[in-house]
mmCIF file with all atom_site columns, C-alpha atoms in Angstrom:
data_model
loop_
_atom_site.group_PDB
_atom_site.id
_atom_site.type_symbol
_atom_site.label_atom_id
_atom_site.label_alt_id
_atom_site.label_comp_id
_atom_site.label_asym_id
_atom_site.label_entity_id
_atom_site.label_seq_id
_atom_site.pdbx_PDB_ins_code
_atom_site.Cartn_x
_atom_site.Cartn_y
_atom_site.Cartn_z
_atom_site.occupancy
_atom_site.B_iso_or_equiv
_atom_site.pdbx_formal_charge
_atom_site.auth_seq_id
_atom_site.auth_comp_id
_atom_site.auth_asym_id
_atom_site.auth_atom_id
_atom_site.pdbx_PDB_model_num
ATOM 1   C CA . UNK A 1 1   ? 5.028   8.872   25.602 1.00 72.00 ? 1   UNK A CA 1
ATOM 2   C CA . UNK A 1 2   ? 3.961   12.350  24.420 1.00 85.00 ? 2   UNK A CA 1
ATOM 3   C CA . UNK A 1 3   ? 4.836   11.415  20.830 1.00 90.00 ? 3   UNK A CA 1
ATOM 4   C CA . UNK A 1 4   ? 2.739   8.256   21.094 1.00 90.00 ? 4   UNK A CA 1
ATOM 5   C CA . UNK A 1 5   ? -0.212  10.191  22.516 1.00 92.00 ? 5   UNK A CA 1
ATOM 6   C CA . UNK A 1 6   ? 0.176   12.599  19.601 1.00 93.00 ? 6   UNK A CA 1
ATOM 7   C CA . UNK A 1 7   ? 0.101   9.686   17.135 1.00 91.00 ? 7   UNK A CA 1
ATOM 8   C CA . UNK A 1 8   ? -3.126  8.517   18.781 1.00 93.00 ? 8   UNK A CA 1
ATOM 9   C CA . UNK A 1 9   ? -4.614  12.014  18.526 1.00 93.00 ? 9   UNK A CA 1
ATOM 10  C CA . UNK A 1 10  ? -4.698  12.232  22.328 1.00 95.00 ? 10  UNK A CA 1
ATOM 11  C CA . UNK A 1 11  ? -1.905  14.726  23.049 1.00 93.00 ? 11  UNK A CA 1
ATOM 12  C CA . UNK A 1 12  ? -4.302  17.515  24.031 1.00 93.00 ? 12  UNK A CA 1
ATOM 13  C CA . UNK A 1 13  ? -7.258  15.473  25.292 1.00 94.00 ? 13  UNK A CA 1
ATOM 14  C CA . UNK A 1 14  ? -8.139  12.159  26.933 1.00 94.00 ? 14  UNK A CA 1
ATOM 15  C CA . UNK A 1 15  ? -10.963 11.064  24.583 1.00 96.00 ? 15  UNK A CA 1
ATOM 16  C CA . UNK A 1 16  ? -11.263 11.128  20.806 1.00 96.00 ? 16  UNK A CA 1
ATOM 17  C CA . UNK A 1 17  ? -14.230 10.215  18.586 1.00 97.00 ? 17  UNK A CA 1
ATOM 18  C CA . UNK A 1 18  ? -13.659 8.472   15.248 1.00 96.00 ? 18  UNK A CA 1
ATOM 19  C CA . UNK A 1 19  ? -16.529 8.141   12.787 1.00 95.00 ? 19  UNK A CA 1
ATOM 20  C CA . UNK A 1 20  ? -17.062 7.058   9.213  1.00 91.00 ? 20  UNK A CA 1
ATOM 21  C CA . UNK A 1 21  ? -17.669 4.239   6.808  1.00 88.00 ? 21  UNK A CA 1
ATOM 22  C CA . UNK A 1 22  ? -14.072 3.015   6.849  1.00 88.00 ? 22  UNK A CA 1
ATOM 23  C CA . UNK A 1 23  ? -13.574 3.096   10.608 1.00 91.00 ? 23  UNK A CA 1
ATOM 24  C CA . UNK A 1 24  ? -11.069 0.228   10.565 1.00 91.00 ? 24  UNK A CA 1
ATOM 25  C CA . UNK A 1 25  ? -8.925  2.344   8.232  1.00 90.00 ? 25  UNK A CA 1
ATOM 26  C CA . UNK A 1 26  ? -8.488  4.640   11.246 1.00 92.00 ? 26  UNK A CA 1
ATOM 27  C CA . UNK A 1 27  ? -8.344  1.998   13.995 1.00 94.00 ? 27  UNK A CA 1
ATOM 28  C CA . UNK A 1 28  ? -5.923  -0.548  12.472 1.00 95.00 ? 28  UNK A CA 1
ATOM 29  C CA . UNK A 1 29  ? -2.946  1.851   12.132 1.00 95.00 ? 29  UNK A CA 1
ATOM 30  C CA . UNK A 1 30  ? -3.359  2.880   15.779 1.00 95.00 ? 30  UNK A CA 1
ATOM 31  C CA . UNK A 1 31  ? -3.276  -0.746  16.940 1.00 96.00 ? 31  UNK A CA 1
ATOM 32  C CA . UNK A 1 32  ? -0.700  -2.219  14.533 1.00 93.00 ? 32  UNK A CA 1
ATOM 33  C CA . UNK A 1 33  ? 2.473   -1.095  16.347 1.00 91.00 ? 33  UNK A CA 1
ATOM 34  C CA . UNK A 1 34  ? 1.065   -2.005  19.763 1.00 92.00 ? 34  UNK A CA 1
ATOM 35  C CA . UNK A 1 35  ? 1.641   -5.162  21.775 1.00 88.00 ? 35  UNK A CA 1
ATOM 36  C CA . UNK A 1 36  ? -0.427  -6.646  24.583 1.00 94.00 ? 36  UNK A CA 1
ATOM 37  C CA . UNK A 1 37  ? -3.808  -6.201  22.926 1.00 98.00 ? 37  UNK A CA 1
ATOM 38  C CA . UNK A 1 38  ? -6.925  -7.671  24.489 1.00 98.00 ? 38  UNK A CA 1
ATOM 39  C CA . UNK A 1 39  ? -10.198 -7.462  22.611 1.00 98.00 ? 39  UNK A CA 1
ATOM 40  C CA . UNK A 1 40  ? -13.876 -8.364  22.855 1.00 98.00 ? 40  UNK A CA 1
ATOM 41  C CA . UNK A 1 41  ? -16.009 -8.456  19.708 1.00 98.00 ? 41  UNK A CA 1
ATOM 42  C CA . UNK A 1 42  ? -19.366 -10.170 19.477 1.00 96.00 ? 42  UNK A CA 1
ATOM 43  C CA . UNK A 1 43  ? -18.895 -10.938 15.794 1.00 95.00 ? 43  UNK A CA 1
ATOM 44  C CA . UNK A 1 44  ? -15.705 -11.686 13.889 1.00 96.00 ? 44  UNK A CA 1
ATOM 45  C CA . UNK A 1 45  ? -15.935 -12.049 10.133 1.00 93.00 ? 45  UNK A CA 1
ATOM 46  C CA . UNK A 1 46  ? -13.660 -13.340 7.378  1.00 91.00 ? 46  UNK A CA 1
ATOM 47  C CA . UNK A 1 47  ? -10.575 -11.204 6.903  1.00 90.00 ? 47  UNK A CA 1
ATOM 48  C CA . UNK A 1 48  ? -10.692 -10.002 10.500 1.00 94.00 ? 48  UNK A CA 1
ATOM 49  C CA . UNK A 1 49  ? -6.936  -10.475 10.942 1.00 93.00 ? 49  UNK A CA 1
ATOM 50  C CA . UNK A 1 50  ? -6.312  -7.716  8.384  1.00 93.00 ? 50  UNK A CA 1
ATOM 51  C CA . UNK A 1 51  ? -8.432  -5.323  10.460 1.00 94.00 ? 51  UNK A CA 1
ATOM 52  C CA . UNK A 1 52  ? -7.502  -6.330  14.013 1.00 96.00 ? 52  UNK A CA 1
ATOM 53  C CA . UNK A 1 53  ? -3.722  -6.914  14.190 1.00 96.00 ? 53  UNK A CA 1
ATOM 54  C CA . UNK A 1 54  ? -3.566  -9.479  17.000 1.00 97.00 ? 54  UNK A CA 1
ATOM 55  C CA . UNK A 1 55  ? -0.173  -11.069 17.677 1.00 97.00 ? 55  UNK A CA 1
ATOM 56  C CA . UNK A 1 56  ? 0.895   -14.190 19.596 1.00 97.00 ? 56  UNK A CA 1
ATOM 57  C CA . UNK A 1 57  ? -0.042  -13.742 23.247 1.00 96.00 ? 57  UNK A CA 1
ATOM 58  C CA . UNK A 1 58  ? -2.843  -11.247 22.538 1.00 98.00 ? 58  UNK A CA 1
ATOM 59  C CA . UNK A 1 59  ? -6.331  -12.346 23.618 1.00 98.00 ? 59  UNK A CA 1
ATOM 60  C CA . UNK A 1 60  ? -9.753  -12.121 21.972 1.00 99.00 ? 60  UNK A CA 1
ATOM 61  C CA . UNK A 1 61  ? -13.190 -12.910 23.376 1.00 99.00 ? 61  UNK A CA 1
ATOM 62  C CA . UNK A 1 62  ? -15.987 -13.414 20.835 1.00 98.00 ? 62  UNK A CA 1
ATOM 63  C CA . UNK A 1 63  ? -19.275 -15.264 20.468 1.00 98.00 ? 63  UNK A CA 1
ATOM 64  C CA . UNK A 1 64  ? -18.270 -18.485 18.698 1.00 97.00 ? 64  UNK A CA 1
ATOM 65  C CA . UNK A 1 65  ? -21.393 -20.368 19.779 1.00 96.00 ? 65  UNK A CA 1
ATOM 66  C CA . UNK A 1 66  ? -22.856 -22.785 17.238 1.00 95.00 ? 66  UNK A CA 1
ATOM 67  C CA . UNK A 1 67  ? -25.852 -20.518 16.545 1.00 95.00 ? 67  UNK A CA 1
ATOM 68  C CA . UNK A 1 68  ? -23.585 -17.557 15.833 1.00 95.00 ? 68  UNK A CA 1
ATOM 69  C CA . UNK A 1 69  ? -21.331 -19.623 13.559 1.00 95.00 ? 69  UNK A CA 1
ATOM 70  C CA . UNK A 1 70  ? -24.331 -21.117 11.732 1.00 95.00 ? 70  UNK A CA 1
ATOM 71  C CA . UNK A 1 71  ? -25.740 -17.634 11.146 1.00 93.00 ? 71  UNK A CA 1
ATOM 72  C CA . UNK A 1 72  ? -22.442 -16.534 9.604  1.00 93.00 ? 72  UNK A CA 1
ATOM 73  C CA . UNK A 1 73  ? -21.916 -13.784 12.192 1.00 93.00 ? 73  UNK A CA 1
ATOM 74  C CA . UNK A 1 74  ? -18.657 -15.270 13.520 1.00 96.00 ? 74  UNK A CA 1
ATOM 75  C CA . UNK A 1 75  ? -16.154 -16.968 11.240 1.00 96.00 ? 75  UNK A CA 1
ATOM 76  C CA . UNK A 1 76  ? -14.390 -20.013 12.684 1.00 98.00 ? 76  UNK A CA 1
ATOM 77  C CA . UNK A 1 77  ? -11.892 -19.600 9.809  1.00 97.00 ? 77  UNK A CA 1
ATOM 78  C CA . UNK A 1 78  ? -10.793 -16.217 11.187 1.00 97.00 ? 78  UNK A CA 1
ATOM 79  C CA . UNK A 1 79  ? -10.619 -17.581 14.731 1.00 98.00 ? 79  UNK A CA 1
ATOM 80  C CA . UNK A 1 80  ? -8.627  -20.639 13.637 1.00 98.00 ? 80  UNK A CA 1
ATOM 81  C CA . UNK A 1 81  ? -6.153  -18.374 11.829 1.00 97.00 ? 81  UNK A CA 1
ATOM 82  C CA . UNK A 1 82  ? -5.550  -16.477 15.066 1.00 98.00 ? 82  UNK A CA 1
ATOM 83  C CA . UNK A 1 83  ? -5.364  -19.609 17.247 1.00 98.00 ? 83  UNK A CA 1
ATOM 84  C CA . UNK A 1 84  ? -2.755  -21.133 14.913 1.00 98.00 ? 84  UNK A CA 1
ATOM 85  C CA . UNK A 1 85  ? -0.817  -17.845 15.108 1.00 98.00 ? 85  UNK A CA 1
ATOM 86  C CA . UNK A 1 86  ? -0.686  -17.995 18.924 1.00 98.00 ? 86  UNK A CA 1
ATOM 87  C CA . UNK A 1 87  ? -3.563  -15.655 19.764 1.00 98.00 ? 87  UNK A CA 1
ATOM 88  C CA . UNK A 1 88  ? -5.656  -16.786 22.735 1.00 98.00 ? 88  UNK A CA 1
ATOM 89  C CA . UNK A 1 89  ? -9.342  -16.943 21.749 1.00 99.00 ? 89  UNK A CA 1
ATOM 90  C CA . UNK A 1 90  ? -12.286 -17.424 24.109 1.00 98.00 ? 90  UNK A CA 1
ATOM 91  C CA . UNK A 1 91  ? -15.989 -17.761 23.315 1.00 98.00 ? 91  UNK A CA 1
ATOM 92  C CA . UNK A 1 92  ? -18.729 -16.115 25.366 1.00 98.00 ? 92  UNK A CA 1
ATOM 93  C CA . UNK A 1 93  ? -22.243 -16.770 24.131 1.00 97.00 ? 93  UNK A CA 1
ATOM 94  C CA . UNK A 1 94  ? -24.267 -13.571 23.911 1.00 97.00 ? 94  UNK A CA 1
ATOM 95  C CA . UNK A 1 95  ? -21.259 -11.243 23.807 1.00 98.00 ? 95  UNK A CA 1
ATOM 96  C CA . UNK A 1 96  ? -22.083 -8.070  21.895 1.00 97.00 ? 96  UNK A CA 1
ATOM 97  C CA . UNK A 1 97  ? -19.256 -5.821  23.095 1.00 97.00 ? 97  UNK A CA 1
ATOM 98  C CA . UNK A 1 98  ? -16.895 -4.131  20.684 1.00 98.00 ? 98  UNK A CA 1
ATOM 99  C CA . UNK A 1 99  ? -13.712 -3.065  22.402 1.00 97.00 ? 99  UNK A CA 1
ATOM 100 C CA . UNK A 1 100 ? -9.938  -3.276  22.184 1.00 98.00 ? 100 UNK A CA 1
ATOM 101 C CA . UNK A 1 101 ? -7.528  -2.415  24.978 1.00 98.00 ? 101 UNK A CA 1
ATOM 102 C CA . UNK A 1 102 ? -3.867  -1.682  24.249 1.00 97.00 ? 102 UNK A CA 1
ATOM 103 C CA . UNK A 1 103 ? -2.226  -2.490  27.561 1.00 95.00 ? 103 UNK A CA 1
ATOM 104 C CA . UNK A 1 104 ? 1.318   -1.312  26.839 1.00 91.00 ? 104 UNK A CA 1
ATOM 105 C CA . UNK A 1 105 ? 2.407   2.259   27.600 1.00 90.00 ? 105 UNK A CA 1
ATOM 106 C CA . UNK A 1 106 ? 0.472   4.449   27.077 1.00 92.00 ? 106 UNK A CA 1
ATOM 107 C CA . UNK A 1 107 ? -2.537  2.209   27.526 1.00 96.00 ? 107 UNK A CA 1
ATOM 108 C CA . UNK A 1 108 ? -5.770  3.100   25.750 1.00 97.00 ? 108 UNK A CA 1
ATOM 109 C CA . UNK A 1 109 ? -9.165  1.640   24.920 1.00 98.00 ? 109 UNK A CA 1
ATOM 110 C CA . UNK A 1 110 ? -11.191 1.740   21.698 1.00 98.00 ? 110 UNK A CA 1
ATOM 111 C CA . UNK A 1 111 ? -14.944 1.206   22.200 1.00 98.00 ? 111 UNK A CA 1
ATOM 112 C CA . UNK A 1 112 ? -17.739 1.608   19.691 1.00 97.00 ? 112 UNK A CA 1
ATOM 113 C CA . UNK A 1 113 ? -20.130 0.155   17.180 1.00 95.00 ? 113 UNK A CA 1
ATOM 114 C CA . UNK A 1 114 ? -17.736 -1.618  14.813 1.00 92.00 ? 114 UNK A CA 1
ATOM 115 C CA . UNK A 1 115 ? -17.495 -5.401  14.790 1.00 91.00 ? 115 UNK A CA 1
ATOM 116 C CA . UNK A 1 116 ? -14.490 -6.986  13.092 1.00 92.00 ? 116 UNK A CA 1
ATOM 117 C CA . UNK A 1 117 ? -16.427 -7.993  9.989  1.00 84.00 ? 117 UNK A CA 1
ATOM 118 C CA . UNK A 1 118 ? -16.205 -7.495  6.254  1.00 68.00 ? 118 UNK A CA 1
ATOM 119 C CA . UNK A 1 119 ? -19.532 -5.649  6.437  1.00 58.00 ? 119 UNK A CA 1
ATOM 120 C CA . UNK A 1 120 ? -17.868 -2.909  8.436  1.00 48.00 ? 120 UNK A CA 1
ATOM 121 C CA . UNK A 1 121 ? -15.341 -1.349  6.061  1.00 52.00 ? 121 UNK A CA 1
ATOM 122 C CA . UNK A 1 122 ? -16.899 1.147   3.647  1.00 66.00 ? 122 UNK A CA 1
ATOM 123 C CA . UNK A 1 123 ? -20.445 -0.165  4.112  1.00 76.00 ? 123 UNK A CA 1
ATOM 124 C CA . UNK A 1 124 ? -21.712 0.810   7.551  1.00 84.00 ? 124 UNK A CA 1
ATOM 125 C CA . UNK A 1 125 ? -21.562 4.150   9.309  1.00 90.00 ? 125 UNK A CA 1
ATOM 126 C CA . UNK A 1 126 ? -19.602 3.480   12.505 1.00 92.00 ? 126 UNK A CA 1
ATOM 127 C CA . UNK A 1 127 ? -18.436 5.422   15.552 1.00 96.00 ? 127 UNK A CA 1
ATOM 128 C CA . UNK A 1 128 ? -15.809 4.567   18.160 1.00 97.00 ? 128 UNK A CA 1
ATOM 129 C CA . UNK A 1 129 ? -14.227 6.430   21.022 1.00 97.00 ? 129 UNK A CA 1
ATOM 130 C CA . UNK A 1 130 ? -10.544 6.220   21.816 1.00 97.00 ? 130 UNK A CA 1
ATOM 131 C CA . UNK A 1 131 ? -9.463  7.080   25.359 1.00 97.00 ? 131 UNK A CA 1
ATOM 132 C CA . UNK A 1 132 ? -6.308  6.900   27.443 1.00 97.00 ? 132 UNK A CA 1
ATOM 133 C CA . UNK A 1 133 ? -8.047  8.193   30.592 1.00 96.00 ? 133 UNK A CA 1
ATOM 134 C CA . UNK A 1 134 ? -6.774  5.932   33.370 1.00 96.00 ? 134 UNK A CA 1
ATOM 135 C CA . UNK A 1 135 ? -10.116 5.140   35.027 1.00 97.00 ? 135 UNK A CA 1
ATOM 136 C CA . UNK A 1 136 ? -11.814 4.411   31.703 1.00 97.00 ? 136 UNK A CA 1
ATOM 137 C CA . UNK A 1 137 ? -9.042  2.008   30.681 1.00 97.00 ? 137 UNK A CA 1
ATOM 138 C CA . UNK A 1 138 ? -9.229  0.313   34.096 1.00 97.00 ? 138 UNK A CA 1
ATOM 139 C CA . UNK A 1 139 ? -13.022 -0.077  33.842 1.00 98.00 ? 139 UNK A CA 1
ATOM 140 C CA . UNK A 1 140 ? -12.642 -1.603  30.384 1.00 98.00 ? 140 UNK A CA 1
ATOM 141 C CA . UNK A 1 141 ? -10.007 -4.009  31.729 1.00 98.00 ? 141 UNK A CA 1
ATOM 142 C CA . UNK A 1 142 ? -12.291 -5.038  34.607 1.00 98.00 ? 142 UNK A CA 1
ATOM 143 C CA . UNK A 1 143 ? -15.204 -5.715  32.240 1.00 98.00 ? 143 UNK A CA 1
ATOM 144 C CA . UNK A 1 144 ? -12.942 -7.636  29.867 1.00 98.00 ? 144 UNK A CA 1
ATOM 145 C CA . UNK A 1 145 ? -11.557 -9.790  32.708 1.00 97.00 ? 145 UNK A CA 1
ATOM 146 C CA . UNK A 1 146 ? -15.093 -10.579 33.900 1.00 98.00 ? 146 UNK A CA 1
ATOM 147 C CA . UNK A 1 147 ? -16.089 -11.693 30.380 1.00 98.00 ? 147 UNK A CA 1
ATOM 148 C CA . UNK A 1 148 ? -12.906 -13.749 30.112 1.00 97.00 ? 148 UNK A CA 1
ATOM 149 C CA . UNK A 1 149 ? -13.743 -15.532 33.382 1.00 97.00 ? 149 UNK A CA 1
ATOM 150 C CA . UNK A 1 150 ? -17.300 -16.195 32.166 1.00 98.00 ? 150 UNK A CA 1
ATOM 151 C CA . UNK A 1 151 ? -15.999 -17.517 28.839 1.00 97.00 ? 151 UNK A CA 1
ATOM 152 C CA . UNK A 1 152 ? -13.909 -20.263 30.396 1.00 90.00 ? 152 UNK A CA 1
ATOM 153 C CA . UNK A 1 153 ? -10.966 -22.040 28.736 1.00 96.00 ? 153 UNK A CA 1
ATOM 154 C CA . UNK A 1 154 ? -9.415  -20.837 25.502 1.00 98.00 ? 154 UNK A CA 1
ATOM 155 C CA . UNK A 1 155 ? -10.582 -22.401 22.254 1.00 98.00 ? 155 UNK A CA 1
ATOM 156 C CA . UNK A 1 156 ? -8.255  -24.813 20.506 1.00 98.00 ? 156 UNK A CA 1
ATOM 157 C CA . UNK A 1 157 ? -7.868  -25.729 16.852 1.00 98.00 ? 157 UNK A CA 1
ATOM 158 C CA . UNK A 1 158 ? -9.727  -28.930 17.774 1.00 97.00 ? 158 UNK A CA 1
ATOM 159 C CA . UNK A 1 159 ? -12.685 -26.852 18.993 1.00 97.00 ? 159 UNK A CA 1
ATOM 160 C CA . UNK A 1 160 ? -12.785 -24.707 15.861 1.00 97.00 ? 160 UNK A CA 1
ATOM 161 C CA . UNK A 1 161 ? -12.117 -27.202 13.059 1.00 96.00 ? 161 UNK A CA 1
ATOM 162 C CA . UNK A 1 162 ? -15.527 -28.956 13.362 1.00 94.00 ? 162 UNK A CA 1
ATOM 163 C CA . UNK A 1 163 ? -17.202 -25.539 12.988 1.00 95.00 ? 163 UNK A CA 1
ATOM 164 C CA . UNK A 1 164 ? -15.543 -24.745 9.638  1.00 95.00 ? 164 UNK A CA 1
ATOM 165 C CA . UNK A 1 165 ? -18.091 -26.644 7.548  1.00 92.00 ? 165 UNK A CA 1
ATOM 166 C CA . UNK A 1 166 ? -20.977 -25.242 9.576  1.00 92.00 ? 166 UNK A CA 1
ATOM 167 C CA . UNK A 1 167 ? -20.038 -21.594 9.039  1.00 93.00 ? 167 UNK A CA 1
ATOM 168 C CA . UNK A 1 168 ? -22.943 -19.728 7.480  1.00 88.00 ? 168 UNK A CA 1
ATOM 169 C CA . UNK A 1 169 ? -24.971 -22.917 6.973  1.00 86.00 ? 169 UNK A CA 1
ATOM 170 C CA . UNK A 1 170 ? -27.987 -21.242 8.557  1.00 82.00 ? 170 UNK A CA 1
ATOM 171 C CA . UNK A 1 171 ? -30.128 -22.427 11.389 1.00 58.00 ? 171 UNK A CA 1
ATOM 172 C CA . UNK A 1 172 ? -33.746 -23.381 11.629 1.00 41.00 ? 172 UNK A CA 1
ATOM 173 C CA . UNK A 1 173 ? -35.906 -20.370 12.254 1.00 38.00 ? 173 UNK A CA 1
ATOM 174 C CA . UNK A 1 174 ? -38.560 -20.919 14.862 1.00 42.00 ? 174 UNK A CA 1
ATOM 175 C CA . UNK A 1 175 ? -41.793 -19.113 14.271 1.00 39.00 ? 175 UNK A CA 1
ATOM 176 C CA . UNK A 1 176 ? -42.550 -16.396 16.756 1.00 43.00 ? 176 UNK A CA 1
ATOM 177 C CA . UNK A 1 177 ? -46.056 -15.934 18.036 1.00 47.00 ? 177 UNK A CA 1
ATOM 178 C CA . UNK A 1 178 ? -47.891 -13.180 16.238 1.00 45.00 ? 178 UNK A CA 1
ATOM 179 C CA . UNK A 1 179 ? -47.878 -9.892  18.054 1.00 44.00 ? 179 UNK A CA 1
ATOM 180 C CA . UNK A 1 180 ? -50.802 -7.523  17.864 1.00 47.00 ? 180 UNK A CA 1
ATOM 181 C CA . UNK A 1 181 ? -50.330 -4.733  15.345 1.00 46.00 ? 181 UNK A CA 1
ATOM 182 C CA . UNK A 1 182 ? -49.572 -1.360  16.846 1.00 46.00 ? 182 UNK A CA 1
ATOM 183 C CA . UNK A 1 183 ? -50.957 1.817   15.461 1.00 47.00 ? 183 UNK A CA 1
ATOM 184 C CA . UNK A 1 184 ? -48.363 4.329   14.449 1.00 44.00 ? 184 UNK A CA 1
ATOM 185 C CA . UNK A 1 185 ? -48.013 7.428   16.544 1.00 44.00 ? 185 UNK A CA 1
ATOM 186 C CA . UNK A 1 186 ? -48.861 10.671  14.769 1.00 46.00 ? 186 UNK A CA 1
ATOM 187 C CA . UNK A 1 187 ? -45.901 12.400  13.158 1.00 42.00 ? 187 UNK A CA 1
ATOM 188 C CA . UNK A 1 188 ? -44.290 15.082  15.278 1.00 43.00 ? 188 UNK A CA 1
ATOM 189 C CA . UNK A 1 189 ? -42.441 18.115  14.123 1.00 44.00 ? 189 UNK A CA 1
ATOM 190 C CA . UNK A 1 190 ? -38.729 18.067  14.826 1.00 45.00 ? 190 UNK A CA 1
ATOM 191 C CA . UNK A 1 191 ? -38.473 21.849  14.937 1.00 47.00 ? 191 UNK A CA 1
ATOM 192 C CA . UNK A 1 192 ? -40.725 23.737  17.344 1.00 39.00 ? 192 UNK A CA 1
#
């Protein structure tokens, strides 16, 4: 177990911060050899399977609602790939979490800003924390289980196939009522 904690960068500490533009380049190798992954990502883009190495029996919760699919934020193609590979996929409308829990020994959680989308690698500045602290992992598992219960039954290929043609097709934008203009606050010095 000590060697595995060393590989995770957690041999001398319980929490580690990863930052950068290619955050999945750091996360994917940590997850790839692991089994029993459970994940929650609000948005899942094309090519997500190359970033998040889910295997048969692993479980993902995402927002695969029609609005999210129409907007192009969640790819039914990526979800269908996983479902056909034996990954259990649930949809929870309004989910915005970004976390992965490796439940085998030693268990750890990765939580941060990075969705599993093509926009993430090398384009956005991201930050995630990695922790094997027992209580933190347990809290993440409790939150994940609650979301899984709220999501209901797993999606099937039959649920996802009708969404394929709708992916990224856009949705009607409803006009918002005009809000009164606000005056900008005066600039403040950062250094005093």
